[in-house]
Short mmCIF file of C-alpha atoms in Angstrom, two decimals:
data_model
loop_
_atom_site.label_atom_id
_atom_site.label_comp_id
_atom_site.label_asym_id
_atom_site.label_seq_id
_atom_site.Cartn_x
_atom_site.Cartn_y
_atom_site.Cartn_z
CA MET A 1 -18.32 21.26 5.61
CA LYS A 2 -21.38 22.73 7.31
CA GLY A 3 -23.60 20.39 5.38
CA GLN A 4 -21.59 17.39 6.52
CA LYS A 5 -21.77 18.49 10.13
CA SER A 6 -25.53 18.92 9.92
CA ASN A 7 -25.94 15.49 8.35
CA LYS A 8 -23.90 13.93 11.15
CA GLN A 9 -26.02 15.62 13.79
CA GLU A 10 -29.28 14.56 12.15
CA THR A 11 -28.38 10.89 11.70
CA GLY A 12 -26.28 10.49 14.84
CA LEU A 13 -24.70 7.05 14.72
CA THR A 14 -27.45 5.34 12.71
CA ASN A 15 -25.59 5.06 9.41
CA PHE A 16 -22.36 4.10 11.14
CA ILE A 17 -24.10 1.35 13.11
CA ILE A 18 -25.66 -0.13 9.95
CA LEU A 19 -22.27 -0.05 8.22
CA TRP A 20 -20.54 -1.44 11.31
CA ILE A 21 -22.90 -4.41 11.64
CA SER A 22 -22.81 -5.35 7.96
CA GLN A 23 -19.04 -5.02 7.68
CA SER A 24 -18.58 -7.02 10.89
CA ILE A 25 -20.59 -9.90 9.42
CA SER A 26 -18.40 -9.84 6.31
CA GLU A 27 -15.25 -9.71 8.46
CA LEU A 28 -16.47 -12.76 10.37
CA GLY A 29 -16.82 -14.69 7.11
CA SER A 30 -13.35 -13.63 6.00
CA ALA A 31 -11.87 -14.49 9.41
CA MET A 32 -13.42 -17.96 9.30
CA THR A 33 -11.78 -18.51 5.92
CA SER A 34 -8.41 -17.25 7.19
CA TYR A 35 -8.57 -19.55 10.22
CA ALA A 36 -9.52 -22.57 8.11
CA LEU A 37 -6.77 -21.85 5.57
CA VAL A 38 -4.13 -21.53 8.32
CA LEU A 39 -5.09 -24.99 9.56
CA TRP A 40 -5.00 -26.31 5.99
CA ALA A 41 -1.55 -24.75 5.37
CA TYR A 42 -0.08 -26.13 8.60
CA GLN A 43 -1.42 -29.58 7.77
CA GLN A 44 0.31 -29.43 4.38
CA LYS A 45 3.79 -28.51 5.67
CA GLY A 46 3.78 -28.71 9.47
CA THR A 47 6.14 -25.72 9.80
CA ALA A 48 5.93 -22.30 11.42
CA MET A 49 7.09 -20.79 8.13
CA SER A 50 3.99 -22.02 6.29
CA THR A 51 1.63 -20.06 8.56
CA ALA A 52 3.95 -17.04 8.86
CA SER A 53 4.28 -16.83 5.06
CA MET A 54 0.53 -16.48 4.60
CA ALA A 55 0.52 -13.45 6.90
CA PHE A 56 3.66 -12.11 5.19
CA PHE A 57 2.09 -12.15 1.73
CA SER A 58 -1.06 -10.46 3.07
CA TYR A 59 0.83 -7.54 4.60
CA LEU A 60 3.61 -7.02 2.06
CA PRO A 61 1.53 -5.33 -0.68
CA TYR A 62 -0.52 -3.49 1.95
CA VAL A 63 2.61 -1.78 3.22
CA LEU A 64 4.20 -1.20 -0.19
CA ILE A 65 1.28 0.62 -1.80
CA SER A 66 -0.50 2.17 1.21
CA PHE A 67 1.46 5.40 0.81
CA ALA A 68 0.04 6.03 -2.66
CA ALA A 69 -3.35 4.49 -1.94
CA GLY A 70 -4.15 7.11 0.70
CA THR A 71 -3.84 9.95 -1.81
CA LEU A 72 -6.29 8.18 -4.11
CA ALA A 73 -8.59 7.58 -1.14
CA ASP A 74 -8.70 11.35 -0.56
CA ARG A 75 -9.43 12.02 -4.24
CA TRP A 76 -11.90 9.26 -5.07
CA LYS A 77 -15.31 8.44 -3.64
CA LYS A 78 -14.89 6.43 -0.45
CA LYS A 79 -17.94 4.28 -1.09
CA ASN A 80 -16.81 3.24 -4.56
CA ILE A 81 -13.34 2.32 -3.29
CA MET A 82 -14.81 0.13 -0.56
CA LEU A 83 -17.21 -1.62 -2.93
CA VAL A 84 -14.61 -2.34 -5.62
CA CYS A 85 -11.95 -3.53 -3.18
CA ASP A 86 -14.35 -5.80 -1.31
CA THR A 87 -15.54 -7.29 -4.60
CA ILE A 88 -12.01 -8.11 -5.78
CA ALA A 89 -11.14 -9.61 -2.38
CA ALA A 90 -14.27 -11.76 -2.56
CA ALA A 91 -13.18 -12.89 -6.02
CA GLY A 92 -10.03 -14.18 -4.34
CA SER A 93 -12.11 -16.35 -2.01
CA GLY A 94 -14.12 -17.52 -4.99
CA THR A 95 -10.92 -18.52 -6.78
CA ILE A 96 -9.79 -20.56 -3.77
CA LEU A 97 -13.17 -22.30 -3.74
CA LEU A 98 -12.88 -23.10 -7.46
CA LEU A 99 -9.35 -24.48 -7.06
CA LEU A 100 -10.47 -26.56 -4.10
CA CYS A 101 -13.44 -28.00 -5.98
CA THR A 102 -11.19 -29.00 -8.89
CA GLY A 103 -8.64 -30.59 -6.54
CA SER A 104 -5.82 -28.29 -7.65
CA LEU A 105 -5.41 -25.99 -4.62
CA GLN A 106 -1.77 -25.58 -3.55
CA LEU A 107 -0.05 -23.48 -0.92
CA TRP A 108 1.45 -21.07 -3.44
CA HIS A 109 -2.04 -20.27 -4.70
CA LEU A 110 -2.87 -18.94 -1.23
CA TYR A 111 0.25 -16.78 -1.23
CA LEU A 112 -0.69 -15.18 -4.57
CA ILE A 113 -4.30 -14.58 -3.52
CA ASN A 114 -3.14 -13.09 -0.22
CA LEU A 115 -0.97 -10.69 -2.25
CA LEU A 116 -4.08 -9.59 -4.15
CA ILE A 117 -6.16 -9.20 -0.99
CA GLY A 118 -3.34 -7.22 0.62
CA CYS A 119 -3.40 -4.80 -2.32
CA MET A 120 -7.13 -4.31 -1.93
CA ASN A 121 -6.78 -3.72 1.81
CA ALA A 122 -4.29 -0.94 1.10
CA PHE A 123 -7.03 1.00 -0.70
CA GLN A 124 -9.99 -0.17 1.37
CA GLN A 125 -8.60 0.62 4.82
CA PRO A 126 -7.96 4.39 4.45
CA ALA A 127 -11.24 4.83 2.58
CA SER A 128 -13.10 2.98 5.33
CA MET A 129 -11.41 4.95 8.11
CA VAL A 130 -12.27 8.28 6.48
CA ALA A 131 -15.83 7.06 5.87
CA VAL A 132 -16.21 6.32 9.58
CA THR A 133 -14.96 9.83 10.40
CA LEU A 134 -17.48 11.33 7.97
CA LEU A 135 -20.34 9.31 9.47
CA THR A 136 -19.46 9.95 13.12
CA PRO A 137 -19.96 13.10 15.24
CA LYS A 138 -16.68 14.08 16.91
CA LYS A 139 -17.95 13.44 20.44
CA TYR A 140 -18.39 9.74 19.58
CA TYR A 141 -14.90 9.11 18.16
CA SER A 142 -13.60 7.15 21.16
CA ASN A 143 -16.90 5.25 21.47
CA VAL A 144 -16.79 4.28 17.79
CA SER A 145 -13.22 3.03 18.21
CA GLY A 146 -14.46 0.91 21.09
CA MET A 147 -17.34 -0.44 18.99
CA GLN A 148 -14.93 -1.43 16.24
CA ALA A 149 -12.74 -3.20 18.80
CA LEU A 150 -15.89 -4.85 20.15
CA SER A 151 -16.85 -6.27 16.77
CA ALA A 152 -13.27 -7.37 16.11
CA SER A 153 -13.28 -9.25 19.40
CA CYS A 154 -16.58 -10.94 18.59
CA VAL A 155 -15.07 -12.05 15.29
CA SER A 156 -12.04 -13.45 17.14
CA ILE A 157 -14.26 -15.32 19.59
CA LEU A 158 -16.61 -16.76 16.98
CA GLN A 159 -14.23 -17.53 14.11
CA PRO A 160 -12.55 -20.67 15.53
CA ALA A 161 -15.77 -22.23 16.78
CA LEU A 162 -17.81 -21.39 13.68
CA ALA A 163 -15.03 -22.31 11.26
CA THR A 164 -14.53 -25.65 13.01
CA ALA A 165 -18.27 -26.35 13.07
CA VAL A 166 -18.78 -25.43 9.41
CA MET A 167 -15.72 -27.48 8.39
CA ALA A 168 -17.10 -30.48 10.28
CA PHE A 169 -20.38 -30.07 8.40
CA GLY A 170 -19.16 -29.30 4.88
CA GLY A 171 -15.38 -28.98 4.88
CA LEU A 172 -13.32 -26.03 3.69
CA ARG A 173 -15.73 -25.52 0.78
CA ALA A 174 -18.55 -24.69 3.17
CA VAL A 175 -16.40 -22.13 5.00
CA LEU A 176 -15.57 -20.39 1.72
CA ALA A 177 -19.26 -20.40 0.76
CA VAL A 178 -20.17 -18.71 4.07
CA ASP A 179 -17.47 -16.11 3.39
CA LEU A 180 -18.96 -15.29 -0.02
CA ILE A 181 -22.51 -15.06 1.37
CA SER A 182 -21.40 -12.67 4.13
CA PHE A 183 -19.63 -10.54 1.52
CA ALA A 184 -22.80 -10.32 -0.58
CA ALA A 185 -24.81 -9.13 2.44
CA ALA A 186 -22.26 -6.43 3.30
CA PHE A 187 -21.93 -5.33 -0.33
CA LEU A 188 -25.67 -4.85 -0.81
CA THR A 189 -25.99 -2.99 2.50
CA LEU A 190 -23.20 -0.55 1.65
CA ALA A 191 -24.36 -0.09 -1.96
CA PHE A 192 -28.01 0.67 -1.23
CA LEU A 193 -28.43 1.65 2.43
CA ILE A 194 -25.38 3.70 3.47
CA PRO A 195 -24.98 7.26 2.10
CA ILE A 196 -21.36 8.27 2.71
CA PRO A 197 -20.87 12.05 2.37
CA GLU A 198 -18.02 13.24 0.20
CA ILE A 199 -15.56 15.99 1.05
CA ARG A 200 -14.44 18.62 -1.37
CA THR A 201 -10.82 18.35 -2.38
CA ALA A 202 -9.06 21.65 -1.83
CA ALA A 203 -8.16 23.59 -4.98
CA LYS A 204 -4.49 23.44 -3.98
CA ALA A 205 -4.63 19.65 -3.76
CA LYS A 206 -6.21 19.45 -7.20
CA LYS A 207 -3.47 21.59 -8.75
CA GLU A 208 -0.66 19.66 -7.09
CA GLY A 209 0.55 16.45 -8.63
CA PHE A 210 -0.04 12.97 -7.26
CA TRP A 211 3.43 12.71 -5.70
CA GLN A 212 3.15 16.13 -4.03
CA ASN A 213 -0.18 15.12 -2.52
CA SER A 214 1.30 11.86 -1.27
CA MET A 215 4.28 13.61 0.34
CA GLU A 216 1.98 16.06 2.10
CA GLY A 217 1.11 13.36 4.62
CA ILE A 218 4.75 13.03 5.67
CA ARG A 219 5.24 16.80 5.82
CA TYR A 220 2.17 17.21 7.99
CA LEU A 221 3.15 14.46 10.43
CA ARG A 222 6.75 15.60 10.78
CA GLN A 223 5.46 18.95 12.01
CA ARG A 224 3.74 17.10 14.86
CA ARG A 225 6.63 15.50 16.65
CA GLY A 226 4.61 13.53 19.20
CA ILE A 227 2.38 11.81 16.63
CA TRP A 228 5.31 11.19 14.26
CA LYS A 229 7.39 9.60 17.02
CA MET A 230 4.40 7.50 18.09
CA ILE A 231 4.05 6.10 14.57
CA LEU A 232 7.76 5.23 14.36
CA PHE A 233 7.67 3.76 17.87
CA PHE A 234 4.83 1.44 16.93
CA ALA A 235 6.81 0.32 13.89
CA LEU A 236 9.20 -1.24 16.40
CA VAL A 237 6.29 -2.56 18.46
CA ASN A 238 4.78 -4.18 15.37
CA LEU A 239 8.10 -5.79 14.46
CA LEU A 240 8.24 -7.46 17.87
CA ALA A 241 4.54 -8.36 17.87
CA SER A 242 4.63 -9.88 14.39
CA MET A 243 7.73 -11.96 15.12
CA GLY A 244 5.55 -13.88 17.56
CA GLY A 245 1.92 -12.91 17.85
CA ASN A 246 -0.79 -14.47 15.75
CA ALA A 247 1.65 -15.62 13.04
CA LEU A 248 3.52 -18.07 15.30
CA MET A 249 0.84 -18.65 17.93
CA PRO A 250 -0.91 -21.42 15.93
CA ALA A 251 2.43 -23.16 15.38
CA LEU A 252 3.29 -22.81 19.10
CA ILE A 253 0.00 -24.31 20.29
CA LEU A 254 -0.24 -27.05 17.67
CA SER A 255 3.39 -28.14 18.10
CA ARG A 256 3.02 -28.41 21.89
CA THR A 257 -0.35 -30.20 21.84
CA SER A 258 0.15 -32.78 19.07
CA ASN A 259 -1.91 -30.73 16.60
CA ASN A 260 -4.89 -30.33 18.94
CA THR A 261 -7.09 -27.87 17.05
CA LYS A 262 -9.62 -27.70 19.91
CA ILE A 263 -7.01 -26.18 22.23
CA LEU A 264 -5.96 -23.77 19.47
CA GLY A 265 -9.61 -22.79 19.03
CA THR A 266 -10.02 -22.20 22.77
CA VAL A 267 -6.94 -19.98 22.95
CA SER A 268 -8.03 -18.07 19.83
CA ALA A 269 -11.47 -17.54 21.35
CA CYS A 270 -9.91 -16.20 24.55
CA LEU A 271 -7.98 -13.68 22.48
CA GLY A 272 -11.30 -12.45 21.18
CA PHE A 273 -12.96 -12.58 24.60
CA GLY A 274 -10.21 -10.38 26.03
CA THR A 275 -10.69 -7.89 23.21
CA LEU A 276 -14.46 -8.08 23.76
CA CYS A 277 -14.18 -7.07 27.42
CA GLY A 278 -11.67 -4.35 26.59
CA GLY A 279 -13.87 -3.19 23.73
CA LEU A 280 -16.88 -2.92 26.03
CA LEU A 281 -14.84 -0.77 28.39
CA ALA A 282 -13.60 1.44 25.55
CA THR A 283 -17.11 1.73 24.06
CA PHE A 284 -19.09 2.69 27.13
CA ALA A 285 -16.47 4.35 29.33
CA LYS A 286 -15.36 7.87 28.48
CA LEU A 287 -11.58 7.83 28.13
CA ARG A 288 -10.27 10.37 30.62
CA GLY A 289 -6.86 11.40 31.78
CA SER A 290 -3.65 10.91 29.84
CA ARG A 291 -4.07 9.17 26.50
CA ARG A 292 -0.28 8.85 26.41
CA LYS A 293 -0.33 6.71 29.55
CA THR A 294 -3.31 4.70 28.26
CA ILE A 295 -1.50 3.89 25.01
CA PHE A 296 1.88 2.85 26.40
CA LEU A 297 0.67 1.13 29.58
CA SER A 298 -1.84 -0.90 27.57
CA CYS A 299 0.80 -1.93 25.05
CA GLY A 300 3.36 -2.83 27.72
CA LEU A 301 0.86 -4.92 29.68
CA SER A 302 -0.13 -6.78 26.52
CA PHE A 303 3.47 -7.79 25.81
CA LEU A 304 4.11 -8.82 29.40
CA ALA A 305 0.92 -10.83 29.80
CA CYS A 306 0.51 -12.41 26.39
CA ASP A 307 3.99 -13.09 25.03
CA VAL A 308 5.71 -13.98 28.29
CA LEU A 309 2.92 -16.20 29.61
CA TRP A 310 2.57 -17.97 26.25
CA ALA A 311 6.30 -18.63 26.40
CA VAL A 312 6.44 -20.12 29.90
CA GLY A 313 3.00 -21.76 29.81
CA ARG A 314 2.54 -25.48 29.25
CA THR A 315 -1.21 -25.88 29.63
CA GLN A 316 -4.37 -24.74 27.90
CA THR A 317 -5.42 -22.84 31.03
CA ILE A 318 -2.30 -20.67 31.12
CA TRP A 319 -2.35 -20.03 27.36
CA ALA A 320 -6.04 -19.08 27.47
CA PHE A 321 -5.54 -16.76 30.47
CA ALA A 322 -2.57 -15.13 28.74
CA ALA A 323 -4.62 -14.64 25.58
CA PHE A 324 -7.42 -12.92 27.51
CA LEU A 325 -5.15 -10.74 29.64
CA GLY A 326 -2.91 -9.79 26.71
CA ASN A 327 -5.74 -8.68 24.43
CA PHE A 328 -7.86 -6.94 27.09
CA PRO A 329 -5.93 -3.63 26.97
CA LEU A 330 -5.60 -3.47 23.17
CA PRO A 331 -8.97 -1.75 22.51
CA LEU A 332 -7.97 0.97 24.98
CA LEU A 333 -4.68 1.39 23.13
CA ASN A 334 -6.43 1.56 19.74
CA ALA A 335 -9.14 3.91 21.01
CA GLY A 336 -6.50 6.26 22.36
CA MET A 337 -4.51 6.27 19.11
CA SER A 338 -7.63 6.59 16.96
CA SER A 339 -8.92 9.55 18.97
CA VAL A 340 -5.58 11.33 18.68
CA MET A 341 -5.47 10.85 14.90
CA ARG A 342 -9.11 11.75 14.19
CA GLU A 343 -9.17 14.81 16.46
CA GLN A 344 -5.85 16.34 15.42
CA ILE A 345 -5.90 15.70 11.64
CA PRO A 346 -8.16 17.59 9.17
CA VAL A 347 -10.73 15.27 7.63
CA ASP A 348 -9.75 16.20 4.05
CA MET A 349 -6.23 14.89 4.73
CA GLN A 350 -7.09 11.78 6.70
CA GLY A 351 -6.80 9.37 3.77
CA ARG A 352 -3.21 10.46 3.13
CA ILE A 353 -2.35 10.62 6.83
CA PHE A 354 -3.82 7.21 7.65
CA SER A 355 -1.98 5.68 4.70
CA THR A 356 1.28 7.37 5.69
CA GLN A 357 0.71 5.99 9.16
CA ALA A 358 0.10 2.53 7.70
CA THR A 359 3.26 2.70 5.58
CA PHE A 360 5.61 3.72 8.39
CA GLN A 361 3.87 2.00 11.30
CA PHE A 362 3.13 -1.31 9.61
CA PHE A 363 6.07 -1.78 7.21
CA THR A 364 7.81 -3.86 9.87
CA ILE A 365 4.94 -6.37 10.11
CA PRO A 366 5.75 -8.45 6.99
CA ALA A 367 9.43 -8.32 7.97
CA GLY A 368 8.48 -9.58 11.43
CA TYR A 369 6.36 -12.41 10.01
CA LEU A 370 9.20 -13.53 7.76
CA LEU A 371 11.85 -13.11 10.44
CA GLY A 372 9.75 -14.96 13.02
CA GLY A 373 9.25 -17.93 10.71
CA ILE A 374 12.94 -18.09 9.82
CA LEU A 375 14.08 -17.76 13.45
CA ALA A 376 11.62 -20.44 14.55
CA ASP A 377 12.33 -23.09 11.91
CA TYR A 378 16.05 -22.54 11.29
CA ILE A 379 17.55 -21.12 14.49
CA PHE A 380 15.61 -21.39 17.74
CA GLU A 381 13.85 -24.73 17.20
CA PRO A 382 17.07 -26.51 16.09
CA TRP A 383 19.04 -24.84 18.90
CA MET A 384 16.56 -25.98 21.56
CA ALA A 385 16.73 -29.53 20.15
CA VAL A 386 20.46 -29.89 20.91
CA ALA A 387 21.52 -30.40 24.53
CA SER A 388 23.89 -27.77 25.95
CA PRO A 389 24.32 -25.93 29.26
CA MET A 390 22.59 -22.81 27.88
CA GLN A 391 19.80 -24.88 26.33
CA SER A 392 19.22 -26.65 29.64
CA LEU A 393 19.03 -23.32 31.45
CA THR A 394 16.62 -21.89 28.87
CA ALA A 395 14.48 -25.04 29.06
CA LEU A 396 13.77 -24.24 32.71
CA LEU A 397 11.76 -21.26 31.47
CA VAL A 398 10.24 -22.38 28.17
CA GLY A 399 10.42 -26.16 28.40
CA SER A 400 11.94 -28.51 25.87
CA GLY A 401 10.86 -30.45 22.81
CA LYS A 402 8.97 -29.25 19.76
CA GLY A 403 7.71 -25.71 20.12
CA SER A 404 10.24 -24.65 22.76
CA GLY A 405 12.19 -22.58 20.23
CA ILE A 406 9.02 -20.69 19.30
CA ALA A 407 8.33 -20.17 23.01
CA LEU A 408 11.77 -18.62 23.41
CA ILE A 409 10.95 -16.11 20.67
CA PHE A 410 7.80 -15.13 22.57
CA LEU A 411 9.80 -14.72 25.79
CA ILE A 412 12.31 -12.39 24.11
CA THR A 413 9.70 -10.25 22.33
CA GLY A 414 7.58 -10.01 25.48
CA ILE A 415 10.39 -8.70 27.67
CA ILE A 416 11.69 -6.23 25.06
CA GLY A 417 8.16 -5.01 24.25
CA PHE A 418 7.36 -4.32 27.90
CA CYS A 419 10.64 -2.47 28.52
CA ILE A 420 10.40 -0.12 25.52
CA ASN A 421 6.84 0.88 26.44
CA MET A 422 7.87 1.74 29.97
CA ALA A 423 10.72 3.83 28.56
CA ALA A 424 8.30 5.66 26.21
CA LEU A 425 6.25 6.83 29.19
CA LYS A 426 9.18 9.03 30.23
CA ASP A 427 9.61 10.68 26.81
CA ARG A 428 8.29 14.25 26.97
CA ASP A 429 7.72 14.42 23.20
CA TYR A 430 4.65 12.24 23.67
CA MET A 431 2.96 14.93 25.81
CA GLU A 432 1.46 16.20 22.54
CA LEU A 433 -0.78 13.12 22.45
CA ASP A 434 -2.72 14.49 25.43
CA ARG A 435 -3.65 17.72 23.64
CA ARG A 436 -7.42 17.79 23.03
CA PRO A 437 -8.93 20.31 20.60
CA GLU A 438 -12.28 21.81 21.48
CA GLU A 439 -15.18 19.54 20.56
CA SER A 440 -17.52 20.80 17.86
#
């Protein structure tokens, strides 16, 4: 471990920054493809379920196999995992391009490929998170979290504009080609320029079986009540967020603007711009005071601003403002959670812990995507289309016509999300999140 610490001190953030930039470029290419495919899917079916299903099939395998993937991430070389998983995911984009060129691309093809990509993400994510820990001196943990939020926001800002521009120039094929080129750049950078140090697996871990190693993550977290409760709490948060959120947002905007993709692009860009500003704050401002308050206040504000304003809004201006205000606090939330996890968990267990976190914290996301699509298409939209005293009263808040049922879902999730975060602030078990070990 001394050798790793010395290497971190000598290189500072240089290796992380190179990795961060190259991976961000690849993420931009992938995000452009995702945005273009969502538009393509909605144009094929014109339903909220079509866009929600794409997200559902991406997250389902991620949640199902993350628990086991984290143990393998602790045992195997992080760099090799990242390279192999990125290559297979890129092969998925290449398959879509081939199907498109032969005129045989169908919606179910996207669902299957999203399943494959979700599997790869289950292995890639814990390996990547541990790699960042290994490359980063402890004093920069919160700054690095802010930088990652910063790049994610830039991707969100640029993806709709760039995807639309590239599609106008060369169609969906050109977007997929850009995705593959960005992957190649990131792959070569990681393969030849980034040395990721490896950690020695403890002798006890080597003697124990695979299942025992996997269960160790749960045992460790259950001994830390505050962190364990935080993970379970955010499982509920993610259920609410995924019922609306990015899965139904495209359907909400397109249905209320006669399929105006320019307005959708503007709102999507404002989501990224909000994350950008929040990411800048998280990157360059030292997070002080209570991380518990930062986490729950940021999450509550996001629900109140984004979901509720999207629900009651009728214009591009309100939707864009809600997108900015709702995403602004998220980098602060993520930086707080990331700092807690990286500081309080031994690095040789982080793969298992991060994957255990992913399993329990994110298992509600695919359920939320599926539930949101079903509620929108089969319950709330039909209910808002039939005149009744309750429908008329609800229409005063969310309007009427196509998209009003989706807006009602956003209103409900926004109010519930805000209330549960305010309640969490009063829970004394979360005081553990403010414990800071001595920096080394």
